[in-house]
Structures are given as structure tokens and as C-alpha cells.
Coordinates of C-alpha atoms and ligand atoms in Angstrom, one line a residue:
M1 CA -16.5 38.8 -30.8
G2 CA -13.8 38.9 -33.5
P3 CA -10.6 40.6 -32.3
S4 CA -10.8 43.3 -34.9
D5 CA -14.5 43.9 -34.9
S6 CA -14.5 47.2 -33.1
S7 CA -18.3 47.7 -33.4
H8 CA -19.0 45.1 -30.8
Y9 CA -16.5 45.8 -28.1
C10 CA -17.6 44.4 -24.8
S11 CA -17.2 46.6 -21.6
K12 CA -14.7 44.1 -20.2
K13 CA -11.6 43.2 -22.1
F14 CA -8.7 40.9 -21.4
Y15 CA -5.5 40.9 -23.6
I16 CA -3.0 38.1 -22.9
T17 CA 0.2 37.3 -24.8
T18 CA 2.9 34.6 -25.0
P19 CA 6.5 35.3 -25.9
I20 CA 6.9 34.8 -29.6
Y21 CA 9.1 31.8 -30.2
Y22 CA 12.4 31.7 -32.1
V23 CA 11.9 29.7 -35.2
N24 CA 15.3 28.0 -35.0
A25 CA 13.8 24.6 -34.4
K26 CA 10.4 22.9 -33.8
P27 CA 8.5 23.8 -30.6
H28 CA 9.2 21.7 -27.5
I29 CA 7.5 21.1 -24.2
G30 CA 8.9 24.4 -22.7
S31 CA 7.4 26.4 -25.5
L32 CA 4.1 24.5 -25.0
Y33 CA 4.2 25.4 -21.3
S34 CA 4.2 29.2 -21.9
T35 CA 1.4 28.8 -24.5
V36 CA -0.8 26.5 -22.4
L37 CA -0.6 28.9 -19.5
A38 CA -1.7 31.8 -21.7
D39 CA -4.5 29.7 -23.1
V40 CA -5.7 28.9 -19.6
G41 CA -5.7 32.6 -18.8
A42 CA -7.6 33.5 -22.0
R43 CA -10.2 30.8 -21.5
W44 CA -10.7 31.8 -17.8
N45 CA -11.3 35.4 -18.7
K46 CA -13.7 34.4 -21.6
L47 CA -15.6 32.4 -19.0
R48 CA -15.9 35.5 -16.9
G49 CA -17.5 37.4 -19.8
A50 CA -14.5 39.4 -21.0
Q51 CA -13.8 40.1 -24.6
T52 CA -10.5 38.2 -24.7
L53 CA -7.6 38.5 -27.1
F54 CA -5.0 35.8 -26.9
L55 CA -1.9 36.6 -29.0
T56 CA 1.0 34.3 -29.8
G57 CA 3.4 34.0 -32.7
L58 CA 6.9 33.6 -34.0
D59 CA 10.2 35.6 -33.6
E60 CA 11.7 35.1 -37.0
H61 CA 14.6 37.4 -37.3
G62 CA 18.0 37.6 -35.6
Q63 CA 21.3 35.8 -35.6
K64 CA 20.0 32.6 -34.0
V65 CA 17.4 32.0 -36.7
A66 CA 19.9 33.1 -39.4
D67 CA 22.5 30.5 -38.1
A68 CA 19.8 27.8 -37.9
A69 CA 18.8 28.5 -41.5
T70 CA 22.5 28.3 -42.7
K71 CA 22.9 25.0 -40.8
A72 CA 19.8 23.6 -42.5
G73 CA 21.1 24.8 -45.9
R74 CA 18.1 27.2 -46.4
L75 CA 17.6 30.9 -46.8
P76 CA 16.2 32.4 -43.6
K77 CA 12.8 33.1 -45.0
E78 CA 12.6 29.6 -46.5
H79 CA 13.6 28.2 -43.1
V80 CA 11.0 30.1 -41.1
D81 CA 8.3 29.4 -43.7
A82 CA 9.1 25.7 -43.4
L83 CA 9.0 25.7 -39.6
A84 CA 6.0 28.0 -38.9
P85 CA 3.4 25.3 -39.5
E86 CA 5.1 23.1 -36.9
F87 CA 4.1 25.6 -34.3
T88 CA 0.5 26.1 -35.3
K89 CA 0.1 22.4 -35.6
V90 CA 1.2 21.9 -31.9
W91 CA -1.0 24.7 -30.7
Q92 CA -4.0 23.1 -32.4
E93 CA -3.2 19.7 -31.1
F94 CA -3.2 21.1 -27.5
D95 CA -6.3 23.3 -28.0
C96 CA -4.4 26.5 -27.6
A97 CA -7.1 28.7 -29.0
Y98 CA -5.2 31.9 -29.9
D99 CA -7.1 34.7 -31.6
T100 CA -4.1 36.2 -33.4
F101 CA -0.9 34.7 -34.7
I102 CA 1.9 37.1 -35.6
R103 CA 5.1 36.4 -37.5
T104 CA 7.7 39.1 -37.3
T105 CA 8.3 38.8 -41.0
D106 CA 4.6 39.9 -41.6
D107 CA 4.6 43.2 -43.6
Y108 CA 2.4 45.0 -41.1
H109 CA 4.8 44.2 -38.3
V110 CA 7.8 45.3 -40.3
K111 CA 6.1 48.6 -41.1
A112 CA 5.0 49.1 -37.4
V113 CA 8.6 48.6 -36.2
Q114 CA 10.0 51.1 -38.7
T115 CA 7.3 53.7 -37.8
W116 CA 8.2 53.3 -34.1
L117 CA 12.0 53.5 -34.7
Q118 CA 11.5 56.6 -36.8
Q119 CA 9.6 58.2 -33.9
L120 CA 12.3 57.4 -31.5
V121 CA 14.9 58.9 -33.8
D122 CA 12.8 62.0 -34.2
R123 CA 12.3 62.4 -30.5
G124 CA 16.0 62.0 -29.8
D125 CA 15.8 58.7 -27.9
V126 CA 18.0 57.0 -30.5
Y127 CA 21.5 58.1 -31.5
K128 CA 24.5 56.7 -33.5
S129 CA 27.6 55.5 -31.8
S130 CA 30.0 52.6 -31.8
Y131 CA 30.3 49.7 -29.6
V132 CA 32.6 46.8 -28.7
G133 CA 31.2 43.9 -26.7
W134 CA 30.6 40.2 -26.3
Y135 CA 27.4 39.1 -28.0
C136 CA 25.7 35.8 -27.0
V137 CA 23.6 34.4 -29.9
G138 CA 21.7 32.1 -27.4
E139 CA 20.4 35.1 -25.5
E140 CA 20.5 37.4 -28.5
A141 CA 22.1 40.0 -26.3
F142 CA 25.3 41.8 -25.5
I143 CA 26.6 40.4 -22.2
T144 CA 28.1 42.8 -19.7
E145 CA 31.5 41.9 -18.1
K146 CA 30.0 40.8 -14.8
D147 CA 28.0 38.1 -16.6
L148 CA 30.9 36.7 -18.6
I149 CA 32.9 33.6 -17.5
I150 CA 36.5 33.6 -18.6
D151 CA 37.7 30.1 -19.6
P152 CA 41.5 30.0 -20.1
N153 CA 41.1 27.3 -22.7
K154 CA 38.7 29.3 -24.9
K155 CA 39.3 32.4 -27.0
E156 CA 35.9 33.9 -26.2
P157 CA 34.3 34.3 -22.8
I158 CA 31.2 32.2 -21.8
C159 CA 27.8 33.7 -21.2
A160 CA 26.8 33.1 -17.6
F161 CA 23.1 32.9 -18.4
C162 CA 23.2 30.0 -20.9
G163 CA 26.8 28.7 -20.8
R164 CA 27.4 29.3 -24.5
Q165 CA 30.5 30.9 -26.0
T166 CA 30.0 34.6 -26.8
R167 CA 31.3 36.4 -30.0
K168 CA 33.2 39.7 -30.0
L169 CA 31.3 42.3 -31.9
E170 CA 32.7 45.7 -32.8
E171 CA 30.3 47.8 -34.8
E172 CA 28.9 51.2 -35.4
G173 CA 25.2 51.3 -34.7
Y174 CA 22.1 53.0 -33.3
F175 CA 21.5 53.2 -29.5
F176 CA 18.4 53.6 -27.5
R177 CA 18.8 55.9 -24.4
L178 CA 17.9 53.2 -22.0
S179 CA 19.9 54.9 -19.2
A180 CA 17.5 57.9 -19.3
Y181 CA 14.7 55.6 -18.1
Q182 CA 16.4 54.2 -15.0
D183 CA 14.7 56.4 -12.4
R184 CA 11.2 56.1 -14.0
L185 CA 11.6 52.3 -14.1
L186 CA 12.6 52.2 -10.5
E187 CA 9.7 54.4 -9.5
F188 CA 7.3 52.2 -11.5
Y189 CA 8.5 49.0 -9.7
K190 CA 8.2 50.8 -6.3
T191 CA 4.6 51.7 -7.0
H192 CA 3.6 48.5 -8.7
D193 CA 4.8 45.7 -6.5
D194 CA 2.3 43.2 -8.1
F195 CA 3.6 43.9 -11.6
I196 CA 5.5 40.6 -11.7
V197 CA 3.8 37.4 -10.6
P198 CA 5.4 35.8 -8.6
K199 CA 6.4 38.9 -6.7
E200 CA 9.9 37.6 -5.7
R201 CA 11.0 37.9 -9.3
L202 CA 10.6 41.6 -9.2
K203 CA 13.6 41.8 -6.8
E204 CA 16.0 40.5 -9.5
V205 CA 14.8 43.1 -11.9
V206 CA 15.1 46.0 -9.4
S207 CA 18.6 45.1 -8.5
F208 CA 19.5 44.8 -12.2
V209 CA 18.2 48.3 -12.9
E210 CA 19.7 49.7 -9.7
S211 CA 23.1 48.4 -10.7
G212 CA 23.0 51.0 -13.6
L213 CA 21.5 50.8 -17.1
R214 CA 23.6 51.3 -20.1
D215 CA 22.2 52.5 -23.4
L216 CA 21.0 49.6 -25.6
S217 CA 22.4 48.9 -29.1
I218 CA 19.3 48.4 -31.2
S219 CA 20.8 47.9 -34.7
R220 CA 23.2 45.5 -36.3
S221 CA 25.3 46.0 -39.4
T222 CA 27.0 42.6 -39.5
L223 CA 23.7 40.8 -40.0
S224 CA 21.3 41.2 -42.9
W225 CA 18.4 39.0 -41.6
G226 CA 16.2 41.6 -39.9
I227 CA 14.0 44.6 -40.3
P228 CA 15.9 47.4 -42.2
F229 CA 16.6 50.3 -39.8
P230 CA 14.4 53.1 -41.2
T231 CA 17.0 55.9 -41.2
D232 CA 19.9 53.8 -42.3
T233 CA 19.2 50.6 -44.3
K234 CA 22.8 49.4 -44.0
H235 CA 21.6 48.3 -40.5
V236 CA 18.9 45.9 -39.4
T237 CA 16.9 46.2 -36.2
Y238 CA 18.2 44.4 -33.1
V239 CA 16.0 41.3 -32.8
W240 CA 14.6 42.1 -29.3
A241 CA 13.6 45.7 -30.4
D242 CA 11.8 44.1 -33.3
A243 CA 10.2 41.2 -31.3
L244 CA 8.9 43.1 -28.3
L245 CA 7.0 45.4 -30.7
N246 CA 4.9 42.4 -31.7
Y247 CA 2.7 42.9 -28.7
I248 CA 1.4 46.2 -30.1
S249 CA 1.8 45.7 -33.8
A250 CA -0.5 42.7 -33.6
I251 CA -3.3 44.8 -32.2
G252 CA -3.0 47.6 -34.7
Y253 CA -0.2 49.9 -33.6
G254 CA 1.2 51.7 -36.7
D255 CA -2.0 51.2 -38.8
S256 CA -4.3 54.2 -38.9
A257 CA -7.2 51.9 -39.8
R258 CA -6.9 50.0 -36.6
E259 CA -6.5 52.8 -34.1
K260 CA -9.7 51.8 -32.2
E261 CA -8.6 48.3 -31.8
F262 CA -5.2 49.4 -30.4
A263 CA -6.9 51.8 -28.0
Y264 CA -9.3 49.1 -26.8
Y265 CA -6.8 46.2 -26.2
W266 CA -3.7 48.1 -25.0
P267 CA -2.3 47.8 -22.4
A268 CA -2.0 44.0 -22.2
D269 CA -3.5 42.6 -19.0
V270 CA -1.1 39.7 -18.7
Q271 CA 2.1 38.9 -20.6
V272 CA 3.3 35.3 -20.0
M273 CA 6.9 34.3 -20.2
G274 CA 9.7 32.2 -18.8
K275 CA 12.1 33.6 -16.2
D276 CA 15.0 33.7 -18.7
I277 CA 13.4 36.6 -20.6
V278 CA 11.9 38.7 -17.7
R279 CA 14.6 41.3 -18.0
F280 CA 13.8 42.0 -21.6
H281 CA 10.2 42.6 -20.7
A282 CA 10.4 44.3 -17.4
V283 CA 13.2 46.6 -18.4
Y284 CA 13.7 47.1 -22.2
W285 CA 10.0 46.7 -23.1
L286 CA 8.8 49.1 -20.4
A287 CA 11.4 51.7 -21.4
F288 CA 10.4 51.3 -25.1
L289 CA 6.8 51.9 -24.1
M290 CA 7.7 54.9 -21.9
A291 CA 9.7 56.4 -24.7
S292 CA 6.5 56.3 -26.9
D293 CA 4.2 57.5 -24.1
F294 CA 2.2 54.3 -24.1
A295 CA 0.6 52.7 -21.1
L296 CA 2.6 49.8 -19.5
P297 CA 1.3 46.2 -19.4
K298 CA -0.6 45.4 -16.2
Q299 CA 1.2 42.2 -15.2
L300 CA 3.9 39.9 -16.2
M301 CA 3.3 36.2 -15.4
V302 CA 6.7 34.7 -15.1
H303 CA 7.2 30.9 -14.9
G304 CA 10.2 28.8 -14.0
W305 CA 11.7 26.2 -16.3
L306 CA 10.7 22.6 -17.0
T307 CA 13.6 20.4 -16.2
L308 CA 14.7 16.9 -17.1
G309 CA 17.3 15.3 -15.0
G310 CA 17.8 18.6 -13.2
E311 CA 18.6 20.5 -16.4
K312 CA 16.5 23.0 -18.3
I313 CA 14.8 21.4 -21.2
S314 CA 16.1 23.2 -24.2
K315 CA 16.8 22.9 -27.9
S316 CA 20.5 23.6 -27.4
L317 CA 20.9 21.0 -24.7
G318 CA 19.2 18.5 -26.9
N319 CA 17.0 17.1 -24.2
V320 CA 13.7 18.2 -25.7
I321 CA 10.4 16.4 -25.4
D322 CA 8.4 16.5 -28.6
P323 CA 4.9 17.7 -27.8
T324 CA 3.6 15.8 -30.9
D325 CA 4.8 12.5 -29.4
L326 CA 3.1 13.4 -26.1
Y327 CA -0.1 14.3 -27.9
A328 CA -0.1 11.0 -29.8
Q329 CA 0.2 9.1 -26.6
Y330 CA -1.8 11.1 -24.1
G331 CA -4.0 13.6 -26.0
S332 CA -4.4 17.2 -25.1
D333 CA -6.2 17.3 -21.7
V334 CA -3.8 15.0 -19.7
V335 CA -0.7 17.0 -20.8
R336 CA -2.4 20.4 -20.2
Y337 CA -3.6 19.3 -16.8
Y338 CA -0.2 18.1 -15.8
L339 CA 1.6 21.2 -17.0
V340 CA -0.8 23.7 -15.3
R341 CA -1.6 21.9 -12.1
Y342 CA 1.8 20.4 -11.3
M343 CA 4.4 22.7 -12.9
A344 CA 3.9 25.6 -10.5
I345 CA 5.1 28.9 -12.0
T346 CA 7.0 29.8 -8.8
Q347 CA 9.8 27.4 -9.3
D348 CA 11.6 25.1 -11.8
S349 CA 9.7 21.8 -12.1
P350 CA 10.9 18.4 -13.1
F351 CA 8.8 17.1 -16.0
S352 CA 8.2 13.3 -15.6
I353 CA 6.2 11.0 -17.8
E354 CA 5.7 8.6 -14.9
D355 CA 4.5 11.4 -12.6
M356 CA 2.1 12.6 -15.3
E357 CA 0.7 9.1 -15.7
N358 CA 0.2 8.9 -11.9
R359 CA -1.6 12.2 -11.7
A360 CA -3.7 11.4 -14.8
T361 CA -4.8 8.1 -13.1
T362 CA -5.5 9.5 -9.6
D363 CA -6.8 13.0 -10.3
L364 CA -8.4 12.6 -13.7
A365 CA -9.5 9.0 -14.0
N366 CA -10.2 8.2 -10.4
D367 CA -11.4 11.5 -8.8
L368 CA -13.1 13.1 -11.7
G369 CA -13.8 10.4 -14.4
N370 CA -15.3 7.9 -11.9
L371 CA -17.5 10.6 -10.4
V372 CA -19.0 11.4 -13.8
S373 CA -19.5 7.8 -14.9
R374 CA -20.9 6.8 -11.5
L375 CA -23.4 9.7 -11.5
S376 CA -24.5 9.1 -15.1
A377 CA -25.0 5.3 -14.4
L378 CA -27.0 5.9 -11.2
V379 CA -29.3 8.5 -12.8
L380 CA -30.0 6.3 -15.8
K381 CA -30.6 3.2 -13.7
Y382 CA -33.2 4.8 -11.5
I383 CA -34.5 7.7 -13.5
P384 CA -34.9 6.1 -17.0
D385 CA -35.5 9.3 -19.0
G386 CA -32.4 10.8 -17.2
V387 CA -34.3 14.0 -16.3
V388 CA -33.0 15.3 -12.9
Q389 CA -35.4 17.8 -11.5
T390 CA -34.9 20.3 -8.7
P391 CA -36.3 18.9 -5.5
Q392 CA -38.9 20.8 -3.4
A393 CA -36.1 21.5 -0.9
F394 CA -32.6 20.5 -0.1
E395 CA -31.6 19.0 3.2
E396 CA -28.7 20.0 5.3
S397 CA -26.2 17.6 3.7
E398 CA -27.0 19.0 0.2
L399 CA -26.8 22.6 1.5
A400 CA -23.5 21.8 3.0
L401 CA -22.2 20.6 -0.4
Q402 CA -23.5 23.7 -2.0
K403 CA -21.6 25.8 0.6
E404 CA -18.4 23.9 -0.2
C405 CA -19.1 24.6 -3.9
H406 CA -19.5 28.3 -3.3
D407 CA -16.4 28.4 -1.1
M408 CA -14.4 26.7 -3.8
L409 CA -15.7 29.2 -6.4
S410 CA -14.6 32.2 -4.3
E411 CA -11.2 30.8 -3.5
A412 CA -10.4 29.3 -6.9
S413 CA -11.5 32.5 -8.7
A414 CA -9.3 34.7 -6.5
L415 CA -6.3 32.4 -7.2
M416 CA -7.0 32.4 -11.0
D417 CA -7.2 36.2 -11.0
E418 CA -3.9 36.3 -9.0
L419 CA -2.4 34.1 -11.8
Y420 CA -1.7 31.1 -9.5
Y421 CA -3.3 28.5 -11.7
A422 CA -1.7 25.5 -10.1
R423 CA -3.1 26.5 -6.7
A424 CA -6.5 27.3 -8.1
Y425 CA -6.8 23.8 -9.7
A426 CA -5.5 22.2 -6.5
R427 CA -8.4 24.0 -4.7
I428 CA -10.9 22.9 -7.4
W429 CA -9.7 19.3 -6.9
K430 CA -10.3 19.6 -3.2
F431 CA -13.9 20.2 -4.1
V432 CA -14.0 17.2 -6.5
Q433 CA -12.8 15.1 -3.5
Q434 CA -15.5 16.7 -1.3
V435 CA -18.1 15.7 -3.8
N436 CA -16.8 12.1 -3.8
S437 CA -16.9 12.1 0.0
Y438 CA -20.5 13.4 -0.1
I439 CA -21.5 10.4 -2.3
H440 CA -19.7 7.9 0.0
A441 CA -21.5 9.5 3.0
Q442 CA -24.9 9.5 1.3
Q443 CA -24.8 6.1 -0.4
P444 CA -27.5 7.0 -2.9
W445 CA -27.4 3.4 -4.3
K446 CA -28.8 2.3 -0.9
I447 CA -31.1 5.3 -0.3
V448 CA -32.8 4.7 -3.7
K449 CA -34.4 1.5 -2.3
T450 CA -36.2 3.3 0.5
D451 CA -36.4 7.0 -0.1
M452 CA -36.9 8.3 -3.6
V453 CA -37.3 11.9 -2.5
K454 CA -33.9 11.9 -0.8
F455 CA -32.4 10.1 -3.8
S456 CA -33.6 12.9 -6.1
Q457 CA -32.2 15.5 -3.8
I458 CA -28.8 13.8 -3.9
M459 CA -28.8 13.4 -7.7
S460 CA -29.8 17.1 -8.2
A461 CA -27.1 18.3 -5.8
L462 CA -24.5 16.1 -7.5
V463 CA -25.4 17.2 -11.0
H464 CA -25.3 20.9 -9.9
A465 CA -21.9 20.3 -8.4
L466 CA -20.6 18.6 -11.5
H467 CA -21.9 21.4 -13.7
T468 CA -19.8 23.8 -11.7
I469 CA -16.8 21.5 -11.9
A470 CA -17.1 21.2 -15.6
I471 CA -17.3 25.0 -16.0
V472 CA -14.3 25.8 -13.9
C473 CA -12.3 23.0 -15.5
E474 CA -13.0 24.3 -19.0
P475 CA -9.8 26.4 -19.1
I476 CA -7.5 23.5 -18.2
I477 CA -9.2 20.4 -19.8
P478 CA -11.5 21.9 -22.4
Q479 CA -12.3 18.6 -24.1
S480 CA -13.2 16.7 -21.0
S481 CA -15.2 19.7 -19.8
A482 CA -17.2 19.6 -23.0
H483 CA -17.8 15.8 -22.5
I484 CA -19.0 16.3 -18.9
L485 CA -21.4 19.1 -20.0
A486 CA -22.8 16.9 -22.8
T487 CA -23.3 14.1 -20.3
I488 CA -25.4 16.4 -18.1
G489 CA -27.2 18.1 -21.0
K490 CA -25.6 21.5 -20.8
E491 CA -23.8 23.7 -23.3
Y492 CA -21.0 26.1 -22.7
A493 CA -21.5 29.4 -24.6
P494 CA -19.3 32.2 -23.3
A495 CA -20.5 35.7 -24.2
C496 CA -19.8 39.3 -23.5
N497 CA -20.6 40.1 -19.8
K498 CA -21.8 36.6 -19.2
D499 CA -19.9 35.6 -16.1
Y500 CA -20.1 31.9 -15.6
I501 CA -18.8 32.2 -12.0
T502 CA -21.9 34.3 -11.1
I503 CA -24.1 31.8 -12.9
C504 CA -22.6 28.9 -10.9
R505 CA -23.3 30.8 -7.7
E506 CA -27.1 31.0 -8.4
P507 CA -29.4 28.8 -6.3
W508 CA -29.4 25.2 -7.4
N509 CA -32.7 25.1 -9.2
D510 CA -31.8 23.8 -12.7
T511 CA -33.1 20.7 -14.5
F512 CA -30.6 18.4 -16.2
V513 CA -31.0 15.7 -18.8
V514 CA -28.3 13.1 -18.1
R515 CA -26.9 10.8 -20.7
A516 CA -24.7 7.7 -20.7
C517 CA -21.0 8.5 -20.9
E518 CA -17.9 6.6 -22.0
P519 CA -15.0 6.6 -19.6
L520 CA -13.5 10.1 -19.7
F521 CA -9.9 9.3 -18.9
K522 CA -7.5 6.4 -19.2
K523 CA -5.9 4.8 -16.2
Y524 CA -2.2 4.1 -16.5
D525 CA -0.5 1.1 -15.0
I526 CA 1.5 2.9 -12.3
Q527 CA 3.5 -0.2 -11.3
K528 CA 4.9 -0.4 -14.9
Ligands
LIG601 N1 12.0 34.9 -29.0 C1 12.2 35.1 -27.6 C2 11.0 35.8 -27.0 C3 10.6 37.1 -27.6 S1 9.2 37.7 -26.9 C4 9.1 39.3 -27.5 C5 12.4 33.7 -26.9 N2 12.0 32.7 -27.6 S2 12.2 31.1 -27.1 O1 11.7 30.3 -28.1 O2 13.6 30.9 -26.8 O3 11.5 31.0 -25.7 C6 10.1 31.3 -25.6 C7 9.6 30.9 -24.3 O4 9.7 29.5 -24.0 C8 10.2 31.6 -23.1 O5 9.2 32.0 -22.3 C9 11.0 30.5 -22.4 O6 11.1 30.8 -21.0 C10 10.1 29.3 -22.7 N3 10.9 28.1 -22.5 C11 11.9 27.6 -23.3 N4 12.4 26.5 -22.6 C12 11.8 26.3 -21.5 C13 11.8 25.3 -20.5 N5 12.6 24.3 -20.5 N6 10.8 25.4 -19.5 C14 9.9 26.4 -19.5 N7 9.8 27.3 -20.4 C15 10.9 27.4 -21.3 O7 13.0 33.7 -25.8

């Protein structure tokens, strides 16, 4: 199911994107967070049988990147070429299995942006004018007066969003008629109240648009690091107008040979981003798409910030956590699990190593890891070839476990589809605990001495339950999921229209060949 192989398009598709990251410094834990969330969404939909396209990439133009290159003593292109592999390395370490990786300096993207701008000019949505304003390089945006903080000790006002000093810019340039889209945008929000997840964040967007939209400057003449404006090459394209287009250029917009691919994947099903850039996506991006008569993305999944000591983790604050260090110490699954399960998208979340070690010990090593090793040891001790057959019938206690499993599948699937991954995995862990309670209640190590029939029933019920757990955990802890499946002799092979959730709901009548397994997770010394 290659992303550009249009001859094999599946009836169900799922297109998910991350923001493209500024290449001013190496990726940090905040960048990893957006990417892991999108990876979980992509894996979940693959598991449901959709043809999934997961796009990520790099935002390589603009003042911020140009300034970082100057500071590093490199040309901008040298700078981004040197840093790009740092991003792909981290995504690989953390099993972020993107299908397409875009860099905004790629030729096909440059061409797509120019084609799009030319069309806007032709349609009269872009005009030339001049502008004076305060530009914030951190935000890569002009800041309106109400969002400027005047500091009597500083020459330039401060940006209220990120606290950095703005620069005064006075230039002639090209403007997009954003103001013309105000009513259509408001109408869209009104009729699509689930467009932003979590819903509460839509309110901020609505009040921003209601307060009045001004036309948007989409070119710069004082900067040379950018995509040349097609009708006037003394100007380069404003970095956000260039960057947002990546979501469609990556799937073939602007290339006549890829029309089918574009028609198949667009609109995006879910676009993941942090709350700091929701305005760019929920206002500018939608207006750009409206201007081109393209469908609008179905949902924006907007997460809060990861914080350290109460402050946003950010490159400019210098409090970054290097994902590669985390990977060296904890591997991929522990970090992914902690980010997705405990950093809820609905709020800012403190990232704490101690808390992560705690959760890894209790949830992963104790709840899940012990369950797997205990089950494998029990089976191999009493069923030497490890073959766990389906019993003639299950008793009430096993049927009750099966019902808990089905309830979990319904509730967790609904939460996953609503994009509340943290809550979905909390629900899945409730089931892991129910399975542990079932073992404690049944005491198979005692039953085996007197009643081999009941023992087989218990083992079969447990392996079926574990199979389902391994499947639903694939998106969040793919490596451990693969180990569990190998331990119970199963493979995971997602395919078009093969819905693993439906498969997990089938009657428990499978045979499993259980193997010995190494401990899946490490325990951390919590006292330390
Ligand atoms: N280049 C733009 C996005 C363009 S998309 C067309 C950009 N890049 S960024 O590198 O600054 O940020 C990318 C993503 O990382 C954003 O979703 C942002 O919210 C996220 N994070 C950066 N720091 C973060 C935290 N401390 N916590 C959580 N996510 C944060 O914006």
C-alpha cells in the first residue's frame, strides 16, 4: 500500500499530518510529542484497515531559520541540510513510521507553492500594497497592537505570545484577502463544532476571527531565504504561506502526474499540532484552501505544551530535553507510552523523568510485563508444547472476562476515533488490570493440580485477552506489542479493509502456540 501507488487504493483512507518543524535547531521532546501523537493516529487507523498516509517534514525557510544559519556561520541551505538528518534519526529511534517526509526546499514543493500563488494572483485574491508593522521572528508573524507589550526600557515592543522582542518592518509586498473570508470561516466553525479537538480550543479561534480579520502579508522583500514570489522575484513567499502548502504539495498538488493521489488523500483526516499554531491552521490555512476551492481538513487535533518547572519546553528558553538521550536510557516504548498516556492533549503537562519511571514500573513492568511472563511461564510449565487449544466451552468467569474485553474494545475504539488517546489507553489499562484480577481470582497455579479442564479454559481465556491487548497496544508501544504477539505465536499484518478490532470481537476460538519470553520492561528504583 505505497502512498503513491494509485492502482491499489483501498476504500478506506486516513491522511494524518504533523506540523513541519523549523530547522533552526535539533528536535526536542515537544517536537517528538506532536510526531508520536500523529504516529499513534496513523497506526491506529492502519490497524482498522484504512490505507494510511502519515506525513511529516521540515519547515526550512523564513527569518528564524535564516538567523539560525547566520549564527552557525553557515548558508541557510547548508544549515538545513546539516540538521535534517537529526530529525529523521529521532523519528526512527522512536518508531515514528511516517510514509512521506517533506522538506520545503524540495523542488516539487517550491513549484507547487508558486503554482498556487499564481492562481491566487489570477483570481484577484492577492494584491500589492505596503505595510508597516511589528514582526516577531519567534512566531514568524506580524503581531497586532493588542498583542504587543510595551516595555519602556526597550526600543521595540514585546510579543505577547512568546515574550520575544519584535522588529519593525516597513515594506511593500503582496497581500492575501483574508478579510474576505471572515464570514465563511465563522459559518464553517458554526456548522463544524467538532473541527478542533479538544472542542474548547475552537472558542479562541472564533473570537479571534470575530474580532476582525485583516489581510495577510504573504511576501517579504527584506529577506532572501524563501520561495521566490512567482509574479515578482524581488520578493520571497511568507514562510507560513509556504509551509502550510506542504500538506497538499506532499500528496501531489501541483503535479499533473499525481492528480489521482491528491484526489484520494485530500482532505486530511487529522492534522496534529500544538496550541501555539492553531490560529495559523484554523484561520489562514482554511482561508487559503477556500480561496482555491479545496475541501477543508476534517479535524485538527490540538495539544497543549509539555512543561518543565512550569515553563514551556522550548529551544529559545533553553530548557530542552534531548530525545536521543531519552532513547539511549529508556528506549522507544517507555517514552511513547508516557507521552501519549500521561500528557493529555487537553492541557499543558509537566514532563518528569521521575514520573515516567514510576509509570513505566507500575503500568508497563508490573501490570503488563508481569502478566505476559506469568502467563508464558504457566503455560510452558503445564502444557509442555505450549499449544493452548480452545476449550469445549467457557464457564461464566471466562465469559465475564470476554465481556470485559468487548466493552473495552467498544469504549477504547470510540475514544481513539474521537482523538482522546490518553483516555483510550487509560481504558485499555483498566482492562489489563481486570485480566490481572481474573488471574488472582482463578488461581490457575492451584487449579492445575485438580482440574486440567478448567486450567485449559483459563489459559485460553488469558491468551485471547492478551492477544487483544497486544493488538490495541500496537499504536502506542509497537515494539512490546510485537514481543507479546511473538510470545503467543501471532503475527500482526495490517491490510486494506482488515479491521483488527472486528477480528478481536470474534468468538474466542483460536489456538495459540506460547513461547518463553524475556521480561518485557525494566523496573525503576522509584525510591531513588
Ligand atoms: N514550522 C512551524 C509549523 C508549520 S506547520 C505548517 C512550527 N514549528 S515548530 O518547530 O516551532 O513547532 C512544531 C510543533 O512542535 C508545534 O506543534 C508545537 O506546538 C510543538 N512544540 C514545540 N514545543 C512544544 C512543547 N514544549 N510542548 C509540546 N509541543 C510543542 O511551529
